């Protein structure tokens, strides 16, 4: 190197050394925390890009040399849980909450996460006592109460679920009446199956107290009324259920038809169906009306009505009914062909989902009050379509 250039560079080297010394003294902490936060954001970035292996590596390194990185612990723990490594998540969160000198906020946050881990691991007893402690401490009460409600729902302990839902109402100031009505319906079902009619009726009354238009309570009342031969009361409850929510038409029509038949009240049935046809175009209603035409006015009137309806709105079930009705008048090759067609359509319907959850998309062949997929209440609705309702 040229001597002149060395001389020129010397002051620069001194300056650089002085700056480094300065950083090593007062600036060391700032340097480390810069490094930490850049690592932290790198980890977050991996996390957001679903590169979870890389994120775990970064966060583990962070947690190693910064024992106070609480957020890191929390992020890492929920990462483990999401990956299904629940044991590691539990160890990590237990480690976090057992550390001395934590603020209450951080400690309860860690406990909530630990409760989530227990839920995921199926350790419901531990989760229950942890969330109960949090509720008693009035820490994260709404979230802890929601978790407790989930636990009691899972355990089908409806009385405790109602109790927690009431506490949740107090904690949030928001009504949980619709949910509480569902829990009373569950209790009513339990008592009805055990033959305790009065207790069942009592819980249905409490369901109505919470939710005057509770469809499930209306249907349960109607079932009990019909079993006691109180058909007029049953019909009233079924009709009210349909007027509250047309989505229940397919479910309500078969028992409603049977109640009308017991009452021998064709006129009231025809009036109700015809009024409903103005608002509801599903095939269940068309088929119920066809049955009534058949009983009141004969086969020709029934088939004429069915054909008109199918021209306006063709469905597989409607077509099957039409073929069934026409079968008598067919013979030979035509009858054989229609039998094949009918079998084919029956097979098509067998694999068909009739209901779907509006929240999570869970498909079901039968109606559920609580979605088996996302555990939401009253979100399962009938699917409208050519091969469905
Ligand atoms: Zn769902």
CSV table of N, CA and C in Angstrom, one decimal, residues 34 50 54 71 141-142 144 199 205 211 218 239 305 334 337 363 367 385:
chain,number,residue,atom,x,y,z
A,34,UNK,N,-31.0,-4.2,19.6
A,34,UNK,CA,-31.2,-4.1,18.2
A,34,UNK,C,-31.2,-5.5,17.5
A,50,UNK,N,-45.8,-18.8,7.5
A,50,UNK,CA,-46.0,-20.2,7.7
A,50,UNK,C,-44.8,-21.0,7.6
A,54,UNK,N,-38.4,-22.6,10.7
A,54,UNK,CA,-37.5,-21.5,10.8
A,54,UNK,C,-37.8,-20.6,12.0
A,71,UNK,N,-42.9,-12.3,25.4
A,71,UNK,CA,-43.7,-12.4,24.1
A,71,UNK,C,-43.2,-13.6,23.3
A,141,UNK,N,-61.7,-12.8,32.5
A,141,UNK,CA,-63.0,-13.6,32.8
A,141,UNK,C,-63.8,-14.0,31.6
A,142,UNK,N,-64.1,-13.1,30.7
A,142,UNK,CA,-64.9,-13.5,29.5
A,142,UNK,C,-64.3,-14.7,28.8
A,144,UNK,N,-62.0,-16.8,29.8
A,144,UNK,CA,-62.0,-18.0,30.7
A,144,UNK,C,-63.4,-18.6,30.8
A,199,UNK,N,-90.3,-32.5,34.6
A,199,UNK,CA,-89.0,-31.8,34.6
A,199,UNK,C,-88.6,-31.4,33.2
A,205,UNK,N,-90.0,-24.6,29.5
A,205,UNK,CA,-90.6,-23.3,29.9
A,205,UNK,C,-89.4,-22.3,30.1
A,211,UNK,N,-85.7,-17.4,25.5
A,211,UNK,CA,-85.8,-17.1,24.1
A,211,UNK,C,-87.2,-17.5,23.6
A,218,UNK,N,-89.8,-25.2,20.8
A,218,UNK,CA,-91.1,-25.4,20.1
A,218,UNK,C,-91.2,-26.8,19.6
A,239,UNK,N,-96.3,-25.0,13.6
A,239,UNK,CA,-96.6,-23.9,12.7
A,239,UNK,C,-95.8,-22.7,13.1
A,305,UNK,N,-100.7,-31.3,-9.9
A,305,UNK,CA,-100.0,-30.3,-9.1
A,305,UNK,C,-98.5,-30.5,-9.1
A,334,UNK,N,-90.9,-49.8,-20.5
A,334,UNK,CA,-90.9,-48.5,-19.9
A,334,UNK,C,-90.8,-48.6,-18.4
A,337,UNK,N,-87.2,-49.4,-17.4
A,337,UNK,CA,-86.3,-48.3,-17.5
A,337,UNK,C,-86.5,-47.3,-16.4
A,363,UNK,N,-70.5,-30.4,6.5
A,363,UNK,CA,-71.7,-31.0,5.8
A,363,UNK,C,-72.3,-32.2,6.6
A,367,UNK,N,-79.9,-33.1,10.7
A,367,UNK,CA,-79.8,-31.8,11.4
A,367,UNK,C,-79.1,-32.0,12.7
A,385,UNK,N,-81.2,-26.9,-3.3
A,385,UNK,CA,-80.6,-27.3,-4.6
A,385,UNK,C,-81.4,-28.4,-5.3
